[in-house]
Amino acid sequence: MSQKISLPRGTADILPQESFLWQNIEKKARSVLETYHYKEIRTPIFEEIGLFSRSLGESSEVVNKQLLRLASDKKDGFALRPEGTASVVRSYIENRLDKQEPLTKLFYFGPMFRGERPQKGRLRQFHQVGVEAIGENTSSPYLDAEVIALSLDLLKNLGLNDFTLKINTLGTTEDKKAFAEILKSKLQEHKKHLSDESQERLDRNVFRVLDSKNPKDQDIVKKLKIGHSYLSKESLAYYQELKGVLDGLGVAYQESDHLVRGLDYYTHTVFEISVANLGAQDAVGAGGRYNTLVSDLGGPQVDAVGFALGIERILLAREKQDDDQGKGLKVFLVALDEGCLQGVFNLLQKLRQRGVTSDMSYKSSSLKSQMRQANKLAAQHVIILGQDELAKGIVTVKNMDSGHQIESSINDIEQIIHLLE
Ligand code: HAM
């Protein structure tokens, strides 16, 4: 026997019995996103590596360790996208979307790729639904609050009710520099006790120490009193206004001065949404403001804010729902012998062209075995056709629930469709 080929680790097949769940999620999410007046953008699933290293940061885990690079002779080749923001910004700049409207509100769905060690809720190919709102002079606590409220609305509509929203602010690029200095000096005192990796991060990108998964590092980080002394007056006022808007909306949040997020592009607002029953990988979504990314990538000076939710984690976290399972099989057509196949096939195609979900077995076999197949497929009706019926030009429509059988002329397609209702 030839050797079997298996699914790559950290990926998953979405089989027909699950794919309707994904379709429902997309359908519900799309409807919420459109209500908030966001429009869909689709970008390639691979991009130049430079796009990711310049936006997410050379020293971020995602770029440093997790980029799935495509084989190439070139030094700077391509990599599968680990997230959606960088590609959306690349496209915004390249297509001069800033010229089209003052505020561009975009959403996306799609697979993202990170070469992580797979575990529950952590995959190498996973799916995100995300939004980005980009435009000149569009920083407003109301827009930050909209993006946060939208992420929570999406989660609620997708069947999650019990989650925690954490928020923080990093301030401007200048404030972030001051923040980094404060962190460095606070962590310097504990340097000896930090993991080797975090000792190295302390010099290269101190924020990454706060994201460390090492328990020793986490213990040290937990005890740090960070506060907001690094913020300028304006940045602090912006953060306070945002909290005021969230309070006004009745959105519950926790403030966390340790929340910095693992990607370098954030400025000002950052947030993360977690769910208790997910274990170690408890973040179902995250986002924030990134007011310098577009210009850092060669575009105009515009402000931006966005988030992404992880669909696999949402599916893991939500309780069982009454999900719409899609269209069932309206009718199964049975050909009693070989000579009827053409007549049955013609009728099948006519029904399909009229929008009736229908199927057949494509070969003649005993009535019993075809009825068994119809039952297995949960067909609501069966149409049985033999030589006799074809000669007389009639079909018998059987309702599988009630067992009732009614005859109709084979040429009266309206009548047949009526009997199937
Ligand atoms: P992120 O926090 O890296 O942010 O990812 C967002 C969400 O994607 C996470 O909260 C999680 O639910 C899901 N996710 C991330 N990695 C994995 C994985 N390996 N397996 C399963 N799910 C995963 C971003 O991607 C930013 N682009 C969000 C953003 C948009 N910020 C501004 N705009």
Coordinates of C-alpha atoms and ligand atoms in Angstrom, one line a residue:
M1 CA 0.0 0.0 0.0
S2 CA 1.3 3.5 -0.8
Q3 CA 2.1 5.7 2.2
K4 CA -0.6 8.1 3.4
I5 CA -0.1 11.8 3.4
S6 CA -1.3 13.6 6.5
L7 CA -2.5 17.1 7.3
P8 CA 0.3 19.5 8.2
R9 CA 0.7 20.0 12.0
G10 CA -1.2 23.0 13.3
T11 CA -3.7 23.1 10.5
A12 CA -7.2 21.7 10.2
D13 CA -9.6 20.5 7.6
I14 CA -13.0 22.1 7.8
L15 CA -15.3 19.2 6.9
P16 CA -18.8 19.6 5.4
Q17 CA -20.4 19.0 8.8
E18 CA -18.5 22.0 10.2
S19 CA -18.3 24.2 7.2
F20 CA -21.9 25.5 7.7
L21 CA -20.7 26.9 11.1
W22 CA -18.0 28.9 9.3
Q23 CA -20.5 30.1 6.8
N24 CA -22.8 31.2 9.6
I25 CA -20.0 33.0 11.3
E26 CA -19.1 34.8 8.1
K27 CA -22.7 35.7 7.3
K28 CA -23.5 37.0 10.8
A29 CA -20.1 38.9 11.0
R30 CA -20.6 40.4 7.6
S31 CA -24.0 41.7 8.6
V32 CA -22.7 43.4 11.7
L33 CA -19.7 44.8 9.9
E34 CA -21.9 46.3 7.2
T35 CA -24.2 47.9 9.8
Y36 CA -21.1 49.7 11.1
H37 CA -20.4 50.7 7.5
Y38 CA -17.2 48.8 6.9
K39 CA -16.4 47.4 3.4
E40 CA -14.6 44.2 2.6
I41 CA -11.0 44.2 1.3
R42 CA -9.2 41.0 0.0
T43 CA -5.5 41.0 -0.2
P44 CA -3.0 38.2 -1.2
I45 CA -2.1 35.6 1.4
F46 CA 1.6 36.2 0.8
E47 CA 3.6 39.4 0.7
E48 CA 7.2 40.6 0.7
I49 CA 9.0 39.7 3.9
G50 CA 10.0 43.4 4.3
L51 CA 6.4 44.4 4.7
F52 CA 6.1 42.3 7.8
S53 CA 9.5 43.1 9.3
R54 CA 9.0 46.8 8.8
S55 CA 5.5 46.9 10.3
L56 CA 5.3 44.2 13.0
G57 CA 8.9 44.7 14.0
E58 CA 12.1 42.7 13.4
S59 CA 12.2 41.7 17.0
S60 CA 8.6 40.7 17.4
E61 CA 8.0 37.0 17.9
V62 CA 5.9 36.9 14.9
V63 CA 8.6 38.1 12.5
N64 CA 11.6 36.7 14.4
K65 CA 10.4 33.2 14.9
Q66 CA 7.1 32.5 13.2
L67 CA 7.2 33.8 9.6
L68 CA 6.5 31.0 7.2
R69 CA 8.8 32.0 4.4
L70 CA 8.3 30.7 0.8
A71 CA 11.4 29.1 -0.6
S72 CA 13.3 31.6 -2.8
D73 CA 16.8 32.4 -4.0
K74 CA 16.3 36.0 -3.2
K75 CA 17.5 37.3 0.2
D76 CA 14.2 39.1 0.7
G77 CA 11.6 36.8 -0.5
F78 CA 8.0 36.3 0.3
A79 CA 6.2 35.0 3.4
L80 CA 2.7 33.8 4.2
R81 CA 0.9 36.6 6.0
P82 CA 0.9 36.2 9.8
E83 CA -1.8 38.9 10.2
G84 CA -3.9 41.2 8.1
T85 CA -3.1 44.8 9.1
A86 CA 0.3 45.1 7.3
S87 CA -1.3 43.9 4.0
V88 CA -4.3 46.2 4.3
V89 CA -1.9 49.2 4.9
R90 CA 0.2 48.2 1.9
S91 CA -2.9 48.1 -0.2
Y92 CA -4.2 51.4 1.2
I93 CA -0.9 53.1 0.2
E94 CA -0.5 51.4 -3.1
N95 CA -4.1 52.0 -4.3
R96 CA -4.1 55.6 -2.9
L97 CA -7.3 54.9 -0.9
D98 CA -6.6 58.1 1.0
K99 CA -7.7 60.0 -2.1
Q100 CA -11.1 58.3 -2.2
E101 CA -12.6 59.1 1.2
P102 CA -11.5 60.9 4.3
L103 CA -11.9 57.8 6.5
T104 CA -11.6 54.3 4.9
K105 CA -13.3 51.6 7.0
L106 CA -12.3 48.1 5.8
F107 CA -12.9 44.6 7.0
Y108 CA -11.4 41.2 6.0
F109 CA -11.7 37.5 6.6
G110 CA -9.1 35.0 5.9
P111 CA -6.4 32.5 6.8
M112 CA -3.3 33.8 8.6
F113 CA -0.1 31.7 9.1
R114 CA 2.4 31.6 12.0
G115 CA 5.0 28.9 12.5
E116 CA 4.1 28.4 16.2
R117 CA 4.3 25.3 18.3
P118 CA 0.7 24.0 17.9
Q119 CA -1.5 23.6 20.9
K120 CA -5.1 24.1 21.8
G121 CA -6.2 27.4 20.3
R122 CA -2.8 28.0 18.7
L123 CA -2.5 27.0 15.1
R124 CA -0.1 27.5 12.2
Q125 CA -3.0 28.3 9.9
F126 CA -5.8 30.1 11.6
H127 CA -8.5 32.5 10.5
Q128 CA -9.2 36.1 11.5
V129 CA -12.0 38.5 10.9
G130 CA -10.5 42.0 11.3
V131 CA -11.2 45.7 10.6
E132 CA -9.0 48.7 10.0
A133 CA -10.2 52.3 10.0
I134 CA -7.7 54.6 8.3
G135 CA -7.7 58.3 7.5
E136 CA -6.0 61.7 7.9
N137 CA -6.7 63.4 11.2
T138 CA -9.2 60.7 12.2
S139 CA -7.9 60.1 15.7
S140 CA -11.0 60.4 17.9
P141 CA -11.8 58.5 21.1
Y142 CA -15.2 57.9 19.4
L143 CA -13.6 56.0 16.6
D144 CA -11.4 54.0 19.1
A145 CA -14.6 53.3 21.1
E146 CA -16.5 52.3 17.9
V147 CA -13.8 49.8 17.0
I148 CA -13.8 48.3 20.5
A149 CA -17.7 48.2 20.6
L150 CA -17.7 46.6 17.2
S151 CA -15.4 43.8 18.3
L152 CA -17.6 43.1 21.3
D153 CA -20.8 43.3 19.2
L154 CA -19.3 40.8 16.8
L155 CA -18.4 38.4 19.6
K156 CA -21.9 38.7 21.1
N157 CA -23.5 38.0 17.7
L158 CA -21.2 35.0 17.2
G159 CA -22.5 33.5 20.5
L160 CA -19.9 34.7 23.1
N161 CA -21.2 36.5 26.2
D162 CA -18.6 36.0 28.9
F163 CA -15.4 37.9 28.0
T164 CA -13.0 40.4 29.5
L165 CA -11.9 43.6 27.8
K166 CA -8.5 44.9 28.8
I167 CA -7.4 48.3 27.6
N168 CA -4.2 50.4 27.9
T169 CA -2.5 53.2 26.1
L170 CA 1.1 53.5 24.8
G171 CA 0.9 57.1 23.8
T172 CA 2.8 58.7 20.9
T173 CA 6.1 57.4 19.5
E174 CA 7.8 59.9 21.9
D175 CA 5.8 58.6 24.8
K176 CA 6.6 55.0 23.8
K177 CA 10.3 55.9 24.0
A178 CA 9.9 57.2 27.5
F179 CA 7.8 54.1 28.4
A180 CA 10.7 51.9 27.1
E181 CA 13.2 53.8 29.2
I182 CA 11.1 53.5 32.4
L183 CA 10.6 49.8 31.7
K184 CA 14.3 49.2 31.1
S185 CA 15.3 50.9 34.3
K186 CA 12.7 49.0 36.3
L187 CA 13.6 45.6 34.7
Q188 CA 17.4 46.3 35.0
E189 CA 17.0 45.7 38.8
H190 CA 15.7 42.2 38.1
K191 CA 17.9 41.4 35.1
K192 CA 19.8 38.5 36.7
H193 CA 16.5 36.7 37.3
L194 CA 15.0 37.2 33.8
S195 CA 15.2 34.4 31.3
D196 CA 18.1 34.6 28.8
E197 CA 15.7 35.5 26.1
S198 CA 14.2 38.4 28.1
Q199 CA 17.7 39.6 29.1
E200 CA 18.4 40.0 25.4
R201 CA 15.0 41.6 24.8
L202 CA 15.7 44.1 27.5
D203 CA 18.3 45.7 25.2
R204 CA 16.7 45.0 21.9
N205 CA 13.0 45.6 22.5
V206 CA 12.0 45.9 26.1
F207 CA 8.2 45.7 25.5
R208 CA 8.7 42.1 24.4
V209 CA 9.7 41.2 28.0
L210 CA 6.1 42.1 29.0
D211 CA 4.8 39.5 26.5
S212 CA 7.2 36.7 27.7
K213 CA 5.5 33.4 28.3
N214 CA 8.3 32.3 30.7
P215 CA 6.7 32.0 34.2
K216 CA 9.8 33.5 35.9
D217 CA 9.6 36.5 33.6
Q218 CA 5.9 36.8 34.2
D219 CA 6.3 36.8 37.9
I220 CA 8.7 39.7 37.7
V221 CA 6.6 41.6 35.2
K222 CA 3.4 41.1 37.4
K223 CA 5.1 42.9 40.3
L224 CA 6.2 45.9 38.3
K225 CA 4.4 49.0 39.0
I226 CA 4.4 50.7 35.7
G227 CA 1.7 53.5 35.7
H228 CA 1.3 56.1 33.1
S229 CA 4.0 58.6 33.9
Y230 CA 5.5 58.2 30.4
L231 CA 2.4 59.8 28.8
S232 CA 2.3 63.4 27.6
K233 CA -0.6 65.6 28.8
E234 CA -2.4 65.2 25.4
S235 CA -1.9 61.4 25.3
L236 CA -3.3 61.0 28.8
A237 CA -6.2 63.3 28.0
Y238 CA -7.0 61.1 24.9
Y239 CA -7.0 58.0 27.0
Q240 CA -9.2 59.5 29.6
E241 CA -11.6 60.7 26.9
L242 CA -11.7 57.2 25.5
K243 CA -12.5 55.8 28.9
G244 CA -15.3 58.4 29.3
V245 CA -16.8 57.4 25.9
L246 CA -16.7 53.7 26.9
D247 CA -18.3 54.5 30.3
G248 CA -20.9 56.5 28.4
L249 CA -21.7 53.5 26.2
G250 CA -21.8 51.2 29.2
V251 CA -18.9 49.1 28.0
A252 CA -17.1 47.3 30.9
Y253 CA -13.3 47.2 30.7
Q254 CA -10.3 46.5 32.9
E255 CA -7.3 48.8 32.7
S256 CA -3.9 47.0 32.4
D257 CA -0.7 49.0 32.4
H258 CA 1.1 45.7 31.4
L259 CA -0.8 45.4 28.1
V260 CA 1.6 46.4 25.3
R261 CA 0.7 43.8 22.6
G262 CA 3.3 41.7 20.7
L263 CA 3.4 43.8 17.5
D264 CA 5.5 47.0 17.2
Y265 CA 3.1 49.2 15.2
Y266 CA 0.8 50.3 18.0
T267 CA 0.5 53.9 19.4
H268 CA -2.0 55.2 22.0
T269 CA -5.0 52.8 22.5
V270 CA -4.4 49.0 22.8
F271 CA -6.9 46.4 23.8
E272 CA -7.4 42.7 24.2
I273 CA -10.4 40.5 24.7
S274 CA -10.1 37.2 26.6
V275 CA -12.4 34.4 27.5
A276 CA -11.9 32.4 30.7
N277 CA -12.6 28.9 29.4
L278 CA -9.9 28.9 26.8
G279 CA -6.8 28.1 29.0
A280 CA -3.4 29.5 28.0
Q281 CA -4.5 30.8 24.6
D282 CA -7.3 32.9 26.0
A283 CA -7.3 35.9 23.7
V284 CA -10.2 35.8 21.2
G285 CA -9.3 39.2 19.7
A286 CA -7.1 42.2 20.0
G287 CA -6.3 45.5 18.4
G288 CA -5.4 49.1 18.8
R289 CA -4.4 52.4 17.2
Y290 CA -1.3 52.7 14.9
N291 CA -0.9 56.3 13.9
T292 CA 2.6 56.0 12.4
L293 CA 2.4 52.7 10.4
V294 CA 1.1 54.1 7.2
S295 CA 3.8 56.8 7.0
D296 CA 6.5 54.4 8.2
L297 CA 5.6 52.2 5.1
G298 CA 6.0 55.1 2.8
G299 CA 2.3 56.3 2.7
P300 CA 0.8 59.6 3.8
Q301 CA 0.6 60.7 7.5
V302 CA -2.8 59.2 8.5
D303 CA -4.2 57.8 11.7
A304 CA -5.5 54.3 12.0
V305 CA -7.1 51.9 14.4
G306 CA -8.3 48.3 14.1
F307 CA -8.6 44.8 15.6
A308 CA -8.7 41.1 14.6
L309 CA -10.7 38.2 16.1
G310 CA -9.5 34.6 15.9
I311 CA -12.3 32.5 14.5
E312 CA -11.0 29.1 15.8
R313 CA -10.8 30.5 19.3
I314 CA -14.4 31.9 19.0
L315 CA -15.6 28.4 18.0
L316 CA -13.7 26.8 20.9
A317 CA -15.1 29.3 23.4
R318 CA -18.8 29.5 22.4
E319 CA -21.5 27.3 23.7
K320 CA -23.5 25.1 21.4
Q321 CA -25.9 27.2 19.3
D322 CA -28.8 26.4 17.1
D323 CA -26.9 27.0 13.9
D324 CA -28.6 27.3 10.6
Q325 CA -27.4 24.1 8.8
G326 CA -28.1 25.4 5.4
K327 CA -30.5 24.1 2.7
G328 CA -31.5 20.4 3.3
L329 CA -32.1 18.0 0.4
K330 CA -35.6 18.7 -0.9
V331 CA -35.9 15.7 -3.1
F332 CA -34.0 12.5 -4.0
L333 CA -34.8 11.0 -7.4
V334 CA -34.9 7.3 -7.8
A335 CA -34.4 5.5 -11.2
L336 CA -36.0 2.1 -11.1
D337 CA -33.8 0.7 -13.9
E338 CA -31.0 1.6 -16.3
G339 CA -33.4 2.7 -19.1
C340 CA -34.9 5.4 -16.9
L341 CA -31.5 7.1 -16.0
Q342 CA -31.7 9.7 -18.8
G343 CA -35.3 10.6 -17.9
V344 CA -34.5 11.0 -14.2
F345 CA -31.4 12.9 -14.9
N346 CA -33.3 15.3 -17.2
L347 CA -35.9 15.9 -14.5
L348 CA -33.1 16.4 -11.9
Q349 CA -31.5 19.1 -13.9
K350 CA -34.8 20.9 -14.5
L351 CA -35.5 20.9 -10.8
R352 CA -32.0 22.3 -10.0
Q353 CA -32.4 25.0 -12.6
R354 CA -35.6 26.0 -10.8
G355 CA -33.6 26.2 -7.5
V356 CA -34.8 22.9 -5.9
T357 CA -32.0 21.2 -4.0
S358 CA -32.1 17.7 -5.4
D359 CA -29.9 14.7 -6.0
M360 CA -29.9 11.1 -7.3
S361 CA -27.7 8.0 -7.2
Y362 CA -26.4 8.2 -10.8
K363 CA -26.7 4.4 -11.2
S364 CA -29.8 2.2 -11.1
S365 CA -29.9 -0.1 -8.2
S366 CA -32.8 -1.7 -6.2
L367 CA -35.6 0.5 -4.9
K368 CA -34.7 -0.5 -1.4
S369 CA -31.1 0.6 -1.6
Q370 CA -32.0 3.9 -3.2
M371 CA -34.6 4.6 -0.5
R372 CA -32.0 3.8 2.1
Q373 CA -29.7 6.4 0.5
A374 CA -32.6 9.0 0.4
N375 CA -33.1 8.4 4.1
K376 CA -29.4 8.7 4.9
L377 CA -29.4 12.0 3.1
A378 CA -32.5 13.1 5.1
A379 CA -34.3 13.9 1.8
Q380 CA -37.7 15.5 2.4
H381 CA -39.2 13.9 -0.7
V382 CA -38.5 11.1 -3.1
I383 CA -39.5 11.0 -6.8
I384 CA -39.7 7.5 -8.2
L385 CA -39.4 6.9 -11.9
G386 CA -39.6 3.5 -13.8
Q387 CA -40.3 2.5 -17.4
D388 CA -44.1 2.5 -16.7
E389 CA -44.1 6.0 -15.3
L390 CA -42.0 7.3 -18.2
A391 CA -44.3 5.7 -20.8
K392 CA -47.3 7.2 -19.1
G393 CA -45.5 10.5 -18.5
I394 CA -46.2 10.6 -14.8
V395 CA -44.0 10.8 -11.7
T396 CA -44.8 9.8 -8.1
V397 CA -43.8 12.2 -5.4
K398 CA -43.5 10.7 -2.0
N399 CA -43.3 12.8 1.2
M400 CA -40.8 11.0 3.4
D401 CA -42.3 12.4 6.7
S402 CA -46.0 11.5 6.1
G403 CA -45.5 8.7 3.6
H404 CA -48.1 10.3 1.3
Q405 CA -47.7 9.7 -2.4
I406 CA -49.1 11.9 -5.1
E407 CA -48.8 11.6 -8.9
S408 CA -48.0 14.5 -11.3
S409 CA -47.4 14.8 -15.0
I410 CA -43.7 14.6 -15.6
N411 CA -43.9 17.7 -17.9
D412 CA -45.7 19.8 -15.4
I413 CA -42.7 21.1 -13.5
E414 CA -44.7 23.8 -11.6
Q415 CA -47.0 21.1 -10.3
I416 CA -44.0 18.9 -9.2
I417 CA -42.4 21.9 -7.4
H418 CA -45.7 22.6 -5.7
L419 CA -45.9 19.1 -4.5
L420 CA -42.4 19.4 -3.0
E421 CA -43.3 22.5 -0.9
Ligands
HAM1 P1 -3.0 39.4 17.2 O1 -3.2 39.7 18.6 O2 -1.7 38.9 16.8 O3 -3.3 40.8 16.4 O4 -4.1 38.4 16.7 C1 -5.5 38.6 16.8 C2 -6.2 37.4 17.2 O5 -5.9 36.3 16.3 C3 -5.7 36.8 18.6 O6 -6.4 37.4 19.6 C4 -6.2 35.3 18.4 O7 -7.6 35.2 18.7 C5 -6.0 35.1 17.0 N1 -4.7 34.3 16.8 C6 -3.4 34.9 16.7 N2 -2.5 33.9 16.6 C7 -3.2 32.7 16.5 C8 -2.8 31.3 16.4 N3 -1.5 31.0 16.2 N4 -3.8 30.4 16.4 C9 -5.1 30.7 16.5 N5 -5.5 32.0 16.7 C10 -4.6 33.0 16.7 C11 -3.3 41.0 15.1 O8 -3.2 40.1 14.3 C12 -3.5 42.4 14.6 N6 -3.4 42.4 13.2 C13 -4.8 43.0 15.1 C14 -5.0 44.4 14.7 C15 -5.7 44.8 13.6 N7 -4.5 45.4 15.2 C16 -4.9 46.5 14.6 N8 -5.6 46.1 13.6

